[in-house]
Amino acid sequence: MTKTKNALSKAKEALLKANQKMKESYNKHTKPAREYTIRSKVLLDSSDIKTKQPSKNLLTN
C-alpha cells in the first residue's frame, strides 16, 4: 500500500515539474496579446464572411 502511494506521489510531482517546464518554455517564445481600443483601425479577413453581393468587387466600404 505504501509503495503505491509513494509511486503515485512521485508521479504527481513529475507531472507538476513537467507542466512547469512546459509553461516556462511556452512563455519564453510568446508575445503578449495586443490591446485594441474603440475606433482603432484593424484589417479583417473577409474570406469567410457571407454577403448578398454577387461579387466582392461590388461591396461598398
Short mmCIF file of N, CA and C in Angstrom, two decimals:
data_model
loop_
_atom_site.label_atom_id
_atom_site.label_comp_id
_atom_site.label_asym_id
_atom_site.label_seq_id
_atom_site.Cartn_x
_atom_site.Cartn_y
_atom_site.Cartn_z
N MET A 1 0.82 -1.19 0.00
CA MET A 1 0.00 0.00 0.00
C MET A 1 0.86 1.26 0.00
N THR A 2 1.93 1.27 0.79
CA THR A 2 2.78 2.45 0.84
C THR A 2 3.58 2.60 -0.45
N LYS A 3 3.90 1.50 -1.11
CA LYS A 3 4.61 1.58 -2.39
C LYS A 3 3.74 2.27 -3.44
N THR A 4 2.47 1.94 -3.42
CA THR A 4 1.54 2.54 -4.37
C THR A 4 1.40 4.04 -4.11
N LYS A 5 1.25 4.42 -2.86
CA LYS A 5 1.13 5.84 -2.51
C LYS A 5 2.40 6.59 -2.86
N ASN A 6 3.54 5.96 -2.61
CA ASN A 6 4.83 6.58 -2.92
C ASN A 6 4.98 6.78 -4.43
N ALA A 7 4.61 5.76 -5.20
CA ALA A 7 4.69 5.86 -6.66
C ALA A 7 3.73 6.92 -7.18
N LEU A 8 2.55 6.99 -6.59
CA LEU A 8 1.56 7.99 -7.00
C LEU A 8 2.06 9.40 -6.71
N SER A 9 2.64 9.61 -5.55
CA SER A 9 3.14 10.94 -5.21
C SER A 9 4.32 11.32 -6.10
N LYS A 10 5.18 10.37 -6.44
CA LYS A 10 6.29 10.66 -7.35
C LYS A 10 5.77 11.01 -8.74
N ALA A 11 4.74 10.30 -9.19
CA ALA A 11 4.16 10.58 -10.50
C ALA A 11 3.53 11.97 -10.52
N LYS A 12 2.84 12.35 -9.46
CA LYS A 12 2.23 13.68 -9.38
C LYS A 12 3.31 14.76 -9.40
N GLU A 13 4.39 14.55 -8.66
CA GLU A 13 5.48 15.52 -8.64
C GLU A 13 6.11 15.65 -10.02
N ALA A 14 6.29 14.53 -10.71
CA ALA A 14 6.88 14.56 -12.05
C ALA A 14 5.98 15.30 -13.02
N LEU A 15 4.67 15.08 -12.92
CA LEU A 15 3.73 15.79 -13.78
C LEU A 15 3.74 17.29 -13.52
N LEU A 16 3.78 17.68 -12.26
CA LEU A 16 3.82 19.11 -11.92
C LEU A 16 5.11 19.75 -12.43
N LYS A 17 6.22 19.04 -12.29
CA LYS A 17 7.50 19.56 -12.77
C LYS A 17 7.50 19.69 -14.29
N ALA A 18 6.97 18.69 -14.99
CA ALA A 18 6.90 18.75 -16.45
C ALA A 18 5.97 19.87 -16.90
N ASN A 19 4.87 20.05 -16.19
CA ASN A 19 3.93 21.12 -16.51
C ASN A 19 4.59 22.48 -16.36
N GLN A 20 5.35 22.66 -15.31
CA GLN A 20 6.04 23.93 -15.07
C GLN A 20 7.08 24.20 -16.16
N LYS A 21 7.82 23.16 -16.57
CA LYS A 21 8.82 23.33 -17.63
C LYS A 21 8.15 23.70 -18.95
N MET A 22 7.04 23.05 -19.26
CA MET A 22 6.32 23.35 -20.50
C MET A 22 5.79 24.78 -20.48
N LYS A 23 5.29 25.22 -19.34
CA LYS A 23 4.77 26.58 -19.20
C LYS A 23 5.88 27.61 -19.41
N GLU A 24 7.04 27.38 -18.80
CA GLU A 24 8.17 28.30 -18.96
C GLU A 24 8.64 28.34 -20.41
N SER A 25 8.70 27.19 -21.06
CA SER A 25 9.14 27.12 -22.45
C SER A 25 8.17 27.86 -23.36
N TYR A 26 6.87 27.69 -23.14
CA TYR A 26 5.86 28.36 -23.94
C TYR A 26 5.93 29.87 -23.74
N ASN A 27 6.02 30.31 -22.50
CA ASN A 27 6.03 31.74 -22.20
C ASN A 27 7.29 32.43 -22.71
N LYS A 28 8.35 31.69 -22.89
CA LYS A 28 9.60 32.26 -23.36
C LYS A 28 9.49 32.74 -24.81
N HIS A 29 8.65 32.07 -25.60
CA HIS A 29 8.58 32.35 -27.03
C HIS A 29 7.30 33.05 -27.46
N THR A 30 6.48 33.49 -26.53
CA THR A 30 5.24 34.16 -26.91
C THR A 30 5.29 35.64 -26.53
N LYS A 31 4.54 36.42 -27.28
CA LYS A 31 4.43 37.85 -27.01
C LYS A 31 3.06 38.11 -26.39
N PRO A 32 2.95 39.15 -25.58
CA PRO A 32 1.63 39.46 -25.03
C PRO A 32 0.67 39.90 -26.14
N ALA A 33 -0.60 39.64 -25.95
CA ALA A 33 -1.62 39.98 -26.95
C ALA A 33 -1.76 41.50 -27.04
N ARG A 34 -2.06 41.96 -28.25
CA ARG A 34 -2.28 43.39 -28.44
C ARG A 34 -3.59 43.81 -27.80
N GLU A 35 -3.61 45.04 -27.31
CA GLU A 35 -4.83 45.58 -26.75
C GLU A 35 -5.39 46.61 -27.73
N TYR A 36 -6.63 46.41 -28.12
CA TYR A 36 -7.28 47.31 -29.06
C TYR A 36 -8.23 48.22 -28.31
N THR A 37 -8.35 49.44 -28.83
CA THR A 37 -9.28 50.40 -28.24
C THR A 37 -10.42 50.65 -29.22
N ILE A 38 -11.43 51.32 -28.75
CA ILE A 38 -12.55 51.67 -29.61
C ILE A 38 -12.04 52.62 -30.69
N ARG A 39 -12.46 52.39 -31.90
CA ARG A 39 -12.11 53.17 -33.09
C ARG A 39 -10.69 52.91 -33.59
N SER A 40 -10.01 51.91 -33.10
CA SER A 40 -8.70 51.59 -33.67
C SER A 40 -8.93 50.84 -34.98
N LYS A 41 -8.10 51.13 -35.95
CA LYS A 41 -8.26 50.53 -37.28
C LYS A 41 -7.52 49.21 -37.35
N VAL A 42 -8.21 48.20 -37.86
CA VAL A 42 -7.64 46.86 -37.99
C VAL A 42 -7.98 46.30 -39.36
N LEU A 43 -7.22 45.33 -39.81
CA LEU A 43 -7.51 44.64 -41.06
C LEU A 43 -8.29 43.37 -40.74
N LEU A 44 -9.32 43.11 -41.53
CA LEU A 44 -10.14 41.93 -41.32
C LEU A 44 -10.01 41.00 -42.51
N ASP A 45 -10.01 39.71 -42.25
CA ASP A 45 -10.02 38.71 -43.30
C ASP A 45 -11.48 38.40 -43.60
N SER A 46 -11.95 38.76 -44.78
CA SER A 46 -13.37 38.59 -45.11
C SER A 46 -13.62 37.35 -45.96
N SER A 47 -12.69 36.42 -46.00
CA SER A 47 -12.87 35.24 -46.85
C SER A 47 -14.01 34.35 -46.36
N ASP A 48 -14.33 34.36 -45.07
CA ASP A 48 -15.39 33.50 -44.55
C ASP A 48 -16.69 34.25 -44.29
N ILE A 49 -16.76 35.51 -44.67
CA ILE A 49 -17.96 36.31 -44.44
C ILE A 49 -18.88 36.19 -45.65
N LYS A 50 -20.11 35.75 -45.41
CA LYS A 50 -21.10 35.59 -46.49
C LYS A 50 -21.82 36.92 -46.70
N THR A 51 -21.94 37.34 -47.96
CA THR A 51 -22.65 38.57 -48.30
C THR A 51 -23.71 38.27 -49.35
N LYS A 52 -24.60 39.24 -49.57
CA LYS A 52 -25.64 39.08 -50.58
C LYS A 52 -25.18 39.58 -51.94
N GLN A 53 -24.02 40.22 -51.99
CA GLN A 53 -23.49 40.73 -53.25
C GLN A 53 -22.95 39.57 -54.09
N PRO A 54 -23.18 39.61 -55.42
CA PRO A 54 -22.66 38.53 -56.27
C PRO A 54 -21.14 38.59 -56.43
N SER A 55 -20.56 39.76 -56.24
CA SER A 55 -19.11 39.90 -56.42
C SER A 55 -18.54 40.71 -55.27
N LYS A 56 -17.37 40.33 -54.81
CA LYS A 56 -16.72 41.08 -53.73
C LYS A 56 -16.31 42.48 -54.19
N ASN A 57 -16.11 42.66 -55.49
CA ASN A 57 -15.71 43.97 -56.01
C ASN A 57 -16.83 44.99 -55.88
N LEU A 58 -18.07 44.54 -55.78
CA LEU A 58 -19.20 45.46 -55.70
C LEU A 58 -19.52 45.89 -54.28
N LEU A 59 -18.85 45.34 -53.31
CA LEU A 59 -19.11 45.71 -51.92
C LEU A 59 -18.69 47.15 -51.67
N THR A 60 -19.49 47.88 -50.89
CA THR A 60 -19.14 49.25 -50.56
C THR A 60 -18.42 49.27 -49.22
N ASN A 61 -17.56 50.24 -49.05
CA ASN A 61 -16.81 50.36 -47.79
C ASN A 61 -17.58 51.11 -46.77
#
